mmCIF file of C-alpha atoms in Angstrom:
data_model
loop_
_atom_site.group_PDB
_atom_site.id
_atom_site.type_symbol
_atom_site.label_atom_id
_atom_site.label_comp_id
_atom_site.label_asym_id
_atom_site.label_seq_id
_atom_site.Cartn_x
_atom_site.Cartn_y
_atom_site.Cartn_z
ATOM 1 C CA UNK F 904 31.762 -99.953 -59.506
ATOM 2 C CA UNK F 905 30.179 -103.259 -60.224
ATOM 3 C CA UNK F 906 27.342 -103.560 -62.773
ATOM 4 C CA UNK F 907 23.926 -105.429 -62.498
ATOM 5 C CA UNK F 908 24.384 -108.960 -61.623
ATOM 6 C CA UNK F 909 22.352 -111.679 -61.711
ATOM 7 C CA UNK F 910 22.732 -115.328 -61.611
ATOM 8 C CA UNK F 911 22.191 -117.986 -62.595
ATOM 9 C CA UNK F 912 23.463 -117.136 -66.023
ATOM 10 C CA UNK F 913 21.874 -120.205 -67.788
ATOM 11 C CA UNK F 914 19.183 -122.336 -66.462
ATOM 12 C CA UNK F 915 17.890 -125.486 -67.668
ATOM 13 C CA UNK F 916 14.643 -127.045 -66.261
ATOM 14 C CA UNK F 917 12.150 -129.421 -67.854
ATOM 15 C CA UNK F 918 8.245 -128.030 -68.100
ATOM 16 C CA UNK F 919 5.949 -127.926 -64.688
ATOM 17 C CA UNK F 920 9.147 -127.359 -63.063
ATOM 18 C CA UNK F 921 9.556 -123.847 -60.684
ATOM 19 C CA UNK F 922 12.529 -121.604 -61.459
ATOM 20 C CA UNK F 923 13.508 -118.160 -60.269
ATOM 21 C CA UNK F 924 15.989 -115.858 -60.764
ATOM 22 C CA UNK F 925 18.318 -113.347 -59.179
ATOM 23 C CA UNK F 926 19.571 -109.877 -59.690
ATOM 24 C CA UNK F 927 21.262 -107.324 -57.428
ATOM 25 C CA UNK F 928 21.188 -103.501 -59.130
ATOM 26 C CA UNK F 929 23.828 -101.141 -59.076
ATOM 27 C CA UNK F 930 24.304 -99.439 -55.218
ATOM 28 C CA UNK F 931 22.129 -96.315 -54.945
ATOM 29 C CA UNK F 932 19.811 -97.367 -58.070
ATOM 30 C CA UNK F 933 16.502 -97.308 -56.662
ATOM 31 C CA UNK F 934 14.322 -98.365 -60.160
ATOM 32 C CA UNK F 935 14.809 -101.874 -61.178
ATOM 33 C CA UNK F 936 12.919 -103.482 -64.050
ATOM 34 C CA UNK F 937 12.833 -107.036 -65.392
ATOM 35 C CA UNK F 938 12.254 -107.825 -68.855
ATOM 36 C CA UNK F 939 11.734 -110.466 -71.411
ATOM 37 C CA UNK F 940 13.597 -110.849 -74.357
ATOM 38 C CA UNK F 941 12.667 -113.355 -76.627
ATOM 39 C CA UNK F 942 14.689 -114.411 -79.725
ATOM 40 C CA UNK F 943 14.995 -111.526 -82.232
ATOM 41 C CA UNK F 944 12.311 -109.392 -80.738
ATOM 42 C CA UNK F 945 14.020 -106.471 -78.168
ATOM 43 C CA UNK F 946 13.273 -106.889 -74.429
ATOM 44 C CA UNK F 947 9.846 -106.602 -73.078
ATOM 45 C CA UNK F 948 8.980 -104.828 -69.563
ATOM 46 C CA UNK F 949 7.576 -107.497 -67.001
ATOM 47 C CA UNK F 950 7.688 -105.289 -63.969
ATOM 48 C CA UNK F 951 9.294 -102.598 -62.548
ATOM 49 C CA UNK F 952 9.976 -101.269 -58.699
ATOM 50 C CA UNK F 953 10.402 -98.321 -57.288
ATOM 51 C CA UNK F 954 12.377 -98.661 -54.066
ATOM 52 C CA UNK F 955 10.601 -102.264 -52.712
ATOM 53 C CA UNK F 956 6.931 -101.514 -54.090
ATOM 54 C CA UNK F 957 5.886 -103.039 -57.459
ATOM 55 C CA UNK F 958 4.581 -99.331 -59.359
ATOM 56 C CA UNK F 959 4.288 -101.364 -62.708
ATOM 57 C CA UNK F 960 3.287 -105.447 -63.033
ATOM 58 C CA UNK F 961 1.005 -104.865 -65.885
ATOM 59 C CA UNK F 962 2.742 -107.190 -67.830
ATOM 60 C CA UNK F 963 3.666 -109.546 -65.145
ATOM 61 C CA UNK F 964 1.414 -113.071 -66.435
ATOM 62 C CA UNK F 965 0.545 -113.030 -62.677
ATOM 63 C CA UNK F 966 -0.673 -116.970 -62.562
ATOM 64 C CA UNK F 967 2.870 -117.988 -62.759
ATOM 65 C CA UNK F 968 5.286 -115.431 -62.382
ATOM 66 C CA UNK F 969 6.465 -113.896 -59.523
ATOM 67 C CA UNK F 970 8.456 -111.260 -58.156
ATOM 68 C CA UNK F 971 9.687 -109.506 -55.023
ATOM 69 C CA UNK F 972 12.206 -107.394 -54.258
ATOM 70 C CA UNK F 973 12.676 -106.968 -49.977
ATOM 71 C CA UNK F 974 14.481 -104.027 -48.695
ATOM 72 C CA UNK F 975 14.073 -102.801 -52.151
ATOM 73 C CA UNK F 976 17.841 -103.975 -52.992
ATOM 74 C CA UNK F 977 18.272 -107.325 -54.335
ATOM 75 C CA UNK F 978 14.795 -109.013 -56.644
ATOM 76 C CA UNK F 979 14.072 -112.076 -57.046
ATOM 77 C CA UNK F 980 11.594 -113.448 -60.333
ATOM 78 C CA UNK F 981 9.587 -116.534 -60.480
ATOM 79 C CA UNK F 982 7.980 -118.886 -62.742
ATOM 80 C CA UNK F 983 6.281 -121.982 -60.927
ATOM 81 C CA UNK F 984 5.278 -123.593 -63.197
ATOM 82 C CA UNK F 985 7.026 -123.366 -66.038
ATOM 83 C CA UNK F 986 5.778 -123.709 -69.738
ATOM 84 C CA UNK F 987 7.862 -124.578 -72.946
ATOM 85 C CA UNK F 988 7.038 -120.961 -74.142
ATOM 86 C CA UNK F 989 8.776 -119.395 -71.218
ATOM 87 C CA UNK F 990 12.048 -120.212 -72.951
ATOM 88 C CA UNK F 991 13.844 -116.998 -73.003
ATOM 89 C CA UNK F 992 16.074 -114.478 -71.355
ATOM 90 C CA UNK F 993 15.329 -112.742 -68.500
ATOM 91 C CA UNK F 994 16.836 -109.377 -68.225
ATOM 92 C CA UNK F 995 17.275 -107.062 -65.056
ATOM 93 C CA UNK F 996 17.928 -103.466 -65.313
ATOM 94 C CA UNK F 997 18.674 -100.562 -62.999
ATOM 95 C CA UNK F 998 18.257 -96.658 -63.291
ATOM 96 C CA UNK F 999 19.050 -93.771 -60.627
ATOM 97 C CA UNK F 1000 15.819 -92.667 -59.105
ATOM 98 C CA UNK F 1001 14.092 -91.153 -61.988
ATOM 99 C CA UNK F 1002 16.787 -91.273 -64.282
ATOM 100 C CA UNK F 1003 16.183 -92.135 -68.175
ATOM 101 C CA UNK F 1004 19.084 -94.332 -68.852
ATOM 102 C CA UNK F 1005 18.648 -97.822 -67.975
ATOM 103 C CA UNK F 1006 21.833 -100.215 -66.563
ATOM 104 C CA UNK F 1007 21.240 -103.784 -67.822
ATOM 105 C CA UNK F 1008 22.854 -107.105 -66.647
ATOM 106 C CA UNK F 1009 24.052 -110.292 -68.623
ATOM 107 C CA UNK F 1010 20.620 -111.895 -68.661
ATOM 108 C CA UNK F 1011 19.701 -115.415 -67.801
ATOM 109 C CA UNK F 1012 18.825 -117.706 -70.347
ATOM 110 C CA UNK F 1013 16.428 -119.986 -69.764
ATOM 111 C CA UNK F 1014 15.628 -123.153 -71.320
ATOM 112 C CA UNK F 1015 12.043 -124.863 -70.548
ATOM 113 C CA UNK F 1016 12.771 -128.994 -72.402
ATOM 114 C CA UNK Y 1241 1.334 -103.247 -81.582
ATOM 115 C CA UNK Y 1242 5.330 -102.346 -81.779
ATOM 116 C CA UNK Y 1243 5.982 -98.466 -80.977
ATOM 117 C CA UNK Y 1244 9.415 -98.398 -81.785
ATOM 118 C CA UNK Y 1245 10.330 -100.017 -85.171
ATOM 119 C CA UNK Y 1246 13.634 -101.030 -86.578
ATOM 120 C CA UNK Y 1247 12.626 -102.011 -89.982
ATOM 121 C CA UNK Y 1248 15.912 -103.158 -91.253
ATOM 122 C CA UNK Y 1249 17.512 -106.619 -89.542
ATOM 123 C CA UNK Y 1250 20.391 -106.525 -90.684
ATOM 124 C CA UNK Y 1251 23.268 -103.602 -91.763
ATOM 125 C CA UNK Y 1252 27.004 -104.797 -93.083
ATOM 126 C CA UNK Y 1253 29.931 -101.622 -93.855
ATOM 127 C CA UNK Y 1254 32.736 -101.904 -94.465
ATOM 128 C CA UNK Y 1255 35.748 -100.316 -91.933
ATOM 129 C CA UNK Y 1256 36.234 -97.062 -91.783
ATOM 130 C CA UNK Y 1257 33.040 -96.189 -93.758
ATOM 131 C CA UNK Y 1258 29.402 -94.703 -91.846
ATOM 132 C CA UNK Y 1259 26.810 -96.884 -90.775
ATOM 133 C CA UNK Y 1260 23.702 -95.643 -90.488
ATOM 134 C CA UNK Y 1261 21.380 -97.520 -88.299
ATOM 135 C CA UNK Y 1262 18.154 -96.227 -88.320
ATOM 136 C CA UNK Y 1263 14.424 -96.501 -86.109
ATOM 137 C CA UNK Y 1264 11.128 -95.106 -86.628
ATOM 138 C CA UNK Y 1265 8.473 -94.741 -83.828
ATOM 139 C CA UNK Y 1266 4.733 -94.258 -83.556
ATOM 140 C CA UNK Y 1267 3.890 -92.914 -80.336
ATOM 141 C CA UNK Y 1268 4.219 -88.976 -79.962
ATOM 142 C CA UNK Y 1269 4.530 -89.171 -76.070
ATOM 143 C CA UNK Y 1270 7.724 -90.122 -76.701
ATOM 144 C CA UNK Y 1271 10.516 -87.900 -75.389
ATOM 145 C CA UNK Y 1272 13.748 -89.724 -74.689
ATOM 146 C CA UNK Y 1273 15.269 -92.108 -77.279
ATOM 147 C CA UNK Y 1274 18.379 -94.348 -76.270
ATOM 148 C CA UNK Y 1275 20.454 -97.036 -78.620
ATOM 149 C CA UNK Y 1276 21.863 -99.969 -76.706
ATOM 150 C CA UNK Y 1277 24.831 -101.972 -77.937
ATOM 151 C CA UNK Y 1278 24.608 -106.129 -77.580
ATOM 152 C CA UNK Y 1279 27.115 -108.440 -78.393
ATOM 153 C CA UNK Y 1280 26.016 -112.273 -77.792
ATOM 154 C CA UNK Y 1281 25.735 -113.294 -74.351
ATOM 155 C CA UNK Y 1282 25.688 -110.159 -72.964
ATOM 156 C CA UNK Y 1283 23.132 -107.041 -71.941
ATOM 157 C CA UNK Y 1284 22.321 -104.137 -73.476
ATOM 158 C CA UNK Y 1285 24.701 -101.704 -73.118
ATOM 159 C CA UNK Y 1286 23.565 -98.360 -73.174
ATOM 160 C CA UNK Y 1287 25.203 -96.079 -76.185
ATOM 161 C CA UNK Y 1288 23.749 -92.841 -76.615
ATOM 162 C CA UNK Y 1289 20.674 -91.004 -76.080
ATOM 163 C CA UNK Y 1290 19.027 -88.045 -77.066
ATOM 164 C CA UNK Y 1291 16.219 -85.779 -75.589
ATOM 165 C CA UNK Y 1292 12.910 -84.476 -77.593
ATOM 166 C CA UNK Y 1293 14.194 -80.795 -76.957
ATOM 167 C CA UNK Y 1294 17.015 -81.852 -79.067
ATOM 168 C CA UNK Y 1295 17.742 -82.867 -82.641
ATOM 169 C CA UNK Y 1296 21.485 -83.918 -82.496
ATOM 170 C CA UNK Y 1297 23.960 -85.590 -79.968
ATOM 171 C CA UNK Y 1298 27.189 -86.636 -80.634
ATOM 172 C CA UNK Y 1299 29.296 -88.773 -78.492
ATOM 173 C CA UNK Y 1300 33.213 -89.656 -80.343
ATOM 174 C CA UNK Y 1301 32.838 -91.851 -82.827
ATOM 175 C CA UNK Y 1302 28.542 -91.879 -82.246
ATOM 176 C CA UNK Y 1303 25.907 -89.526 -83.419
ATOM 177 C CA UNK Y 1304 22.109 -90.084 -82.763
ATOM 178 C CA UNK Y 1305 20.172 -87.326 -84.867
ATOM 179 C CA UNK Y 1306 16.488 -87.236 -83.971
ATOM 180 C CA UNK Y 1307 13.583 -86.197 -86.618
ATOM 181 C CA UNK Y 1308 10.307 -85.338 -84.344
ATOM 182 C CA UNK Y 1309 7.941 -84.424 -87.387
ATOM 183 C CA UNK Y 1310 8.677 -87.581 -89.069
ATOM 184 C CA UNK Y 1311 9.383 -89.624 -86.126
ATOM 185 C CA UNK Y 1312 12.737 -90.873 -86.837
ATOM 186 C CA UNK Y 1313 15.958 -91.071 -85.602
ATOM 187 C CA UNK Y 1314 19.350 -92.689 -86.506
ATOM 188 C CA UNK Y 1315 22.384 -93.337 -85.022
ATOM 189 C CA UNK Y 1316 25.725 -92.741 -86.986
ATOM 190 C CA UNK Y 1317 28.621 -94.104 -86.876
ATOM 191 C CA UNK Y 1318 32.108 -93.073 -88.044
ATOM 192 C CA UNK Y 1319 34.052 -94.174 -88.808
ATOM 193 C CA UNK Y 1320 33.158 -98.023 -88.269
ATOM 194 C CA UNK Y 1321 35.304 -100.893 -86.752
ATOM 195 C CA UNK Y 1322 34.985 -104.255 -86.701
ATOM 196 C CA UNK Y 1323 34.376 -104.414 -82.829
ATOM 197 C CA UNK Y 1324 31.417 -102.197 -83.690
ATOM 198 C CA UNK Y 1325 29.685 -105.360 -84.936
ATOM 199 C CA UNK Y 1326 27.055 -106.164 -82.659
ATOM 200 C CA UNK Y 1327 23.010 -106.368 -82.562
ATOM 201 C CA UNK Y 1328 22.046 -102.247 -81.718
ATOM 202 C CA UNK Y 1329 18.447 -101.742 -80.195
ATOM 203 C CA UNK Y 1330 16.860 -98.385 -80.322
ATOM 204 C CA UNK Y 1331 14.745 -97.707 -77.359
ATOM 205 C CA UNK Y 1332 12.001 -94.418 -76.214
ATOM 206 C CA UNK Y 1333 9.963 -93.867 -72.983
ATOM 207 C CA UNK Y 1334 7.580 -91.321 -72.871
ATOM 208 C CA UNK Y 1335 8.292 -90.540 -68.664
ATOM 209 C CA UNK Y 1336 11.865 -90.695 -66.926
ATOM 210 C CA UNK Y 1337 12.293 -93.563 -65.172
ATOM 211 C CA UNK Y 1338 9.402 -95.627 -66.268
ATOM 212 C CA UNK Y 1339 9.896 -98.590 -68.914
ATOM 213 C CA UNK Y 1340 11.755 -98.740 -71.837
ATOM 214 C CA UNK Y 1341 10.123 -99.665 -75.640
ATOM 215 C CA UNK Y 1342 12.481 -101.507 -77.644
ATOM 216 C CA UNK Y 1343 12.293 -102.305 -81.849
ATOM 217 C CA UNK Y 1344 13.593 -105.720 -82.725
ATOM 218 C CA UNK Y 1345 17.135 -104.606 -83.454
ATOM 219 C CA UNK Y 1346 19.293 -103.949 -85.892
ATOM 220 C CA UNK Y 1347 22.563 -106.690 -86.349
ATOM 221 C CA UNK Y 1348 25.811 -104.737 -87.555
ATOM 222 C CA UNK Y 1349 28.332 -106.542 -89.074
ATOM 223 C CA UNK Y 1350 31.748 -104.175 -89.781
ATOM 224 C CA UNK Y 1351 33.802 -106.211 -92.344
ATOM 225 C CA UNK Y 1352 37.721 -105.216 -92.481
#
C-alpha cells in the first residue's frame, strides 16, 4: 500500500512569489494534517482536516497561507506571497479516522532566495 | 512554550550497546506518546508508542518506558546498529486524532 505522497519534493522560488504544495494521504485515512518543520526544531501543526472540513487552522498564518482539501482526498497548501522566513519543509501526514498514530510523507523543502 | 522537550541534541553508542534516548513533557493532558524515526530527506517514520494506561511497550529491538509522575519517557534501544543512526522525535497528543507535539529531536549516531 502506498504511503503519503506529495510533490514537489523541492521547490525553489524567489520572495513575493506564490507556491503551493501537494499531498495525497493514504486510501481510507480520513485525518490529514500539514506541518512545519523548520531546521532543528520538530514539526509544527498548520492545519488539520477531518474528511474535507478544516476542524483545526489555528495555526494556519491565514494572510498568506492557504489550504483546501476537495472531496476530502487529495490537499493542496499555499503561500502567495512568499517571505524569506517561509523557508522550510512542509510536511503532510495522515491518520485512520481517530486514530493516534500519524503516517507522514517525504516533505517538501522549500527554499524562499 | 515547548510541551514536549528533548533536552539532549545529540546521543552517539557504540554497536551492540543501549541507547537511551530520552523526552520530558509538561502538559498533564497528555495521554499518548509516539517516537518517530528520520533519516535525512525523509519523514517521520513512526516507531513506537505507548498509552498513559501503560508504563512499558516493547516492540523487538525497541522499548518506550513511560514515567507519568515525573513526566518522562524514554525509548531504548538494544542492542544498537549503525542503521539505527538517525534524528528520533518524541511526540504526545492529549486527544486521538488531533495534532501531534513534537521536542526538537534527538540525532543518534551508532558507531561500529
Amino acid at each position: 500500500e502506498a504511503g503519503v505522497v506529495q510533490s514537489p519534493r523541492y521547490k525553489i522560488i524567489e520572495k513575493k512569489q506564490p507556491v503551493a504544495f501537494w499531498c495525497n494521504p493514504i486510501s481510507g485515512h480520513n485525518t490529514l494534517y500539514w506541518y512545519l518543520q523548520n531546521l532543528g526544531q520538530g514539526p509544527e501543526l498548520l492545519i488539520r482536516y477531518e474528511n474535507e472540513e478544516a476542524v483545526d487552522d489555528s495555526q494556519l498564518p491565514k494572510d498568506r497561507f492557504s489550504a483546501e482539501r476537495l472531496k476530502g482526498v487529495d490537499s493542496t497548501l499555499k503561500i502567495q506571497p512568499a517571505e524569506l522566513g517561509d523557508s522550510a519543509v512542509y510536511l503532510c501526514a495522515s491518520s485512520l479516522g481517530g486514530g493516534n498514530i500519524q503516517y507522514f510523507g517525504a516533505g517538501t523543502r522549500l527554499s524562499v532566495l | 512554550d515547548q510541551q514536549v522537550k528533548q533536552n539532549s541534541p545529540s546521543l552517539s553508542v557504540q554497536e551492540g550497546r543501549i541507547s537511551i534516548l530520552n523526552c520530558d513533557y509538561t502538559n498533564s493532558m497528555f495521554d499518548y506518546f509516539l517516537w518517530y524515526k528520520k533519516y535525512p530527506a525523509e519523514g517521520p517514520t513512526f516507531l513506537i508508542s505507548i498509552s498513559s494506561i501503560k508504563d512499558k511497550n516493547e516492540d523487538g529491538r525497541f522499548t518506550v518506558f513511560l514515567n507519568k509522575s515525573a513526566k518522562h519517557l524514554s525509548l531504548h534501544i538494544v542492542p544498537s546498529q549503525p542503521g539505527d543512526s538517525a534524528v528520533y522525535f518524541c511526540a504526545a497528543n492529549s486527544n486521538s486524532g488531533y495534532a501531534l507535539n513534537f521536542g526538537k529531536g534527538t540525532s543518534l549516531l551508532v558507531t561500529p
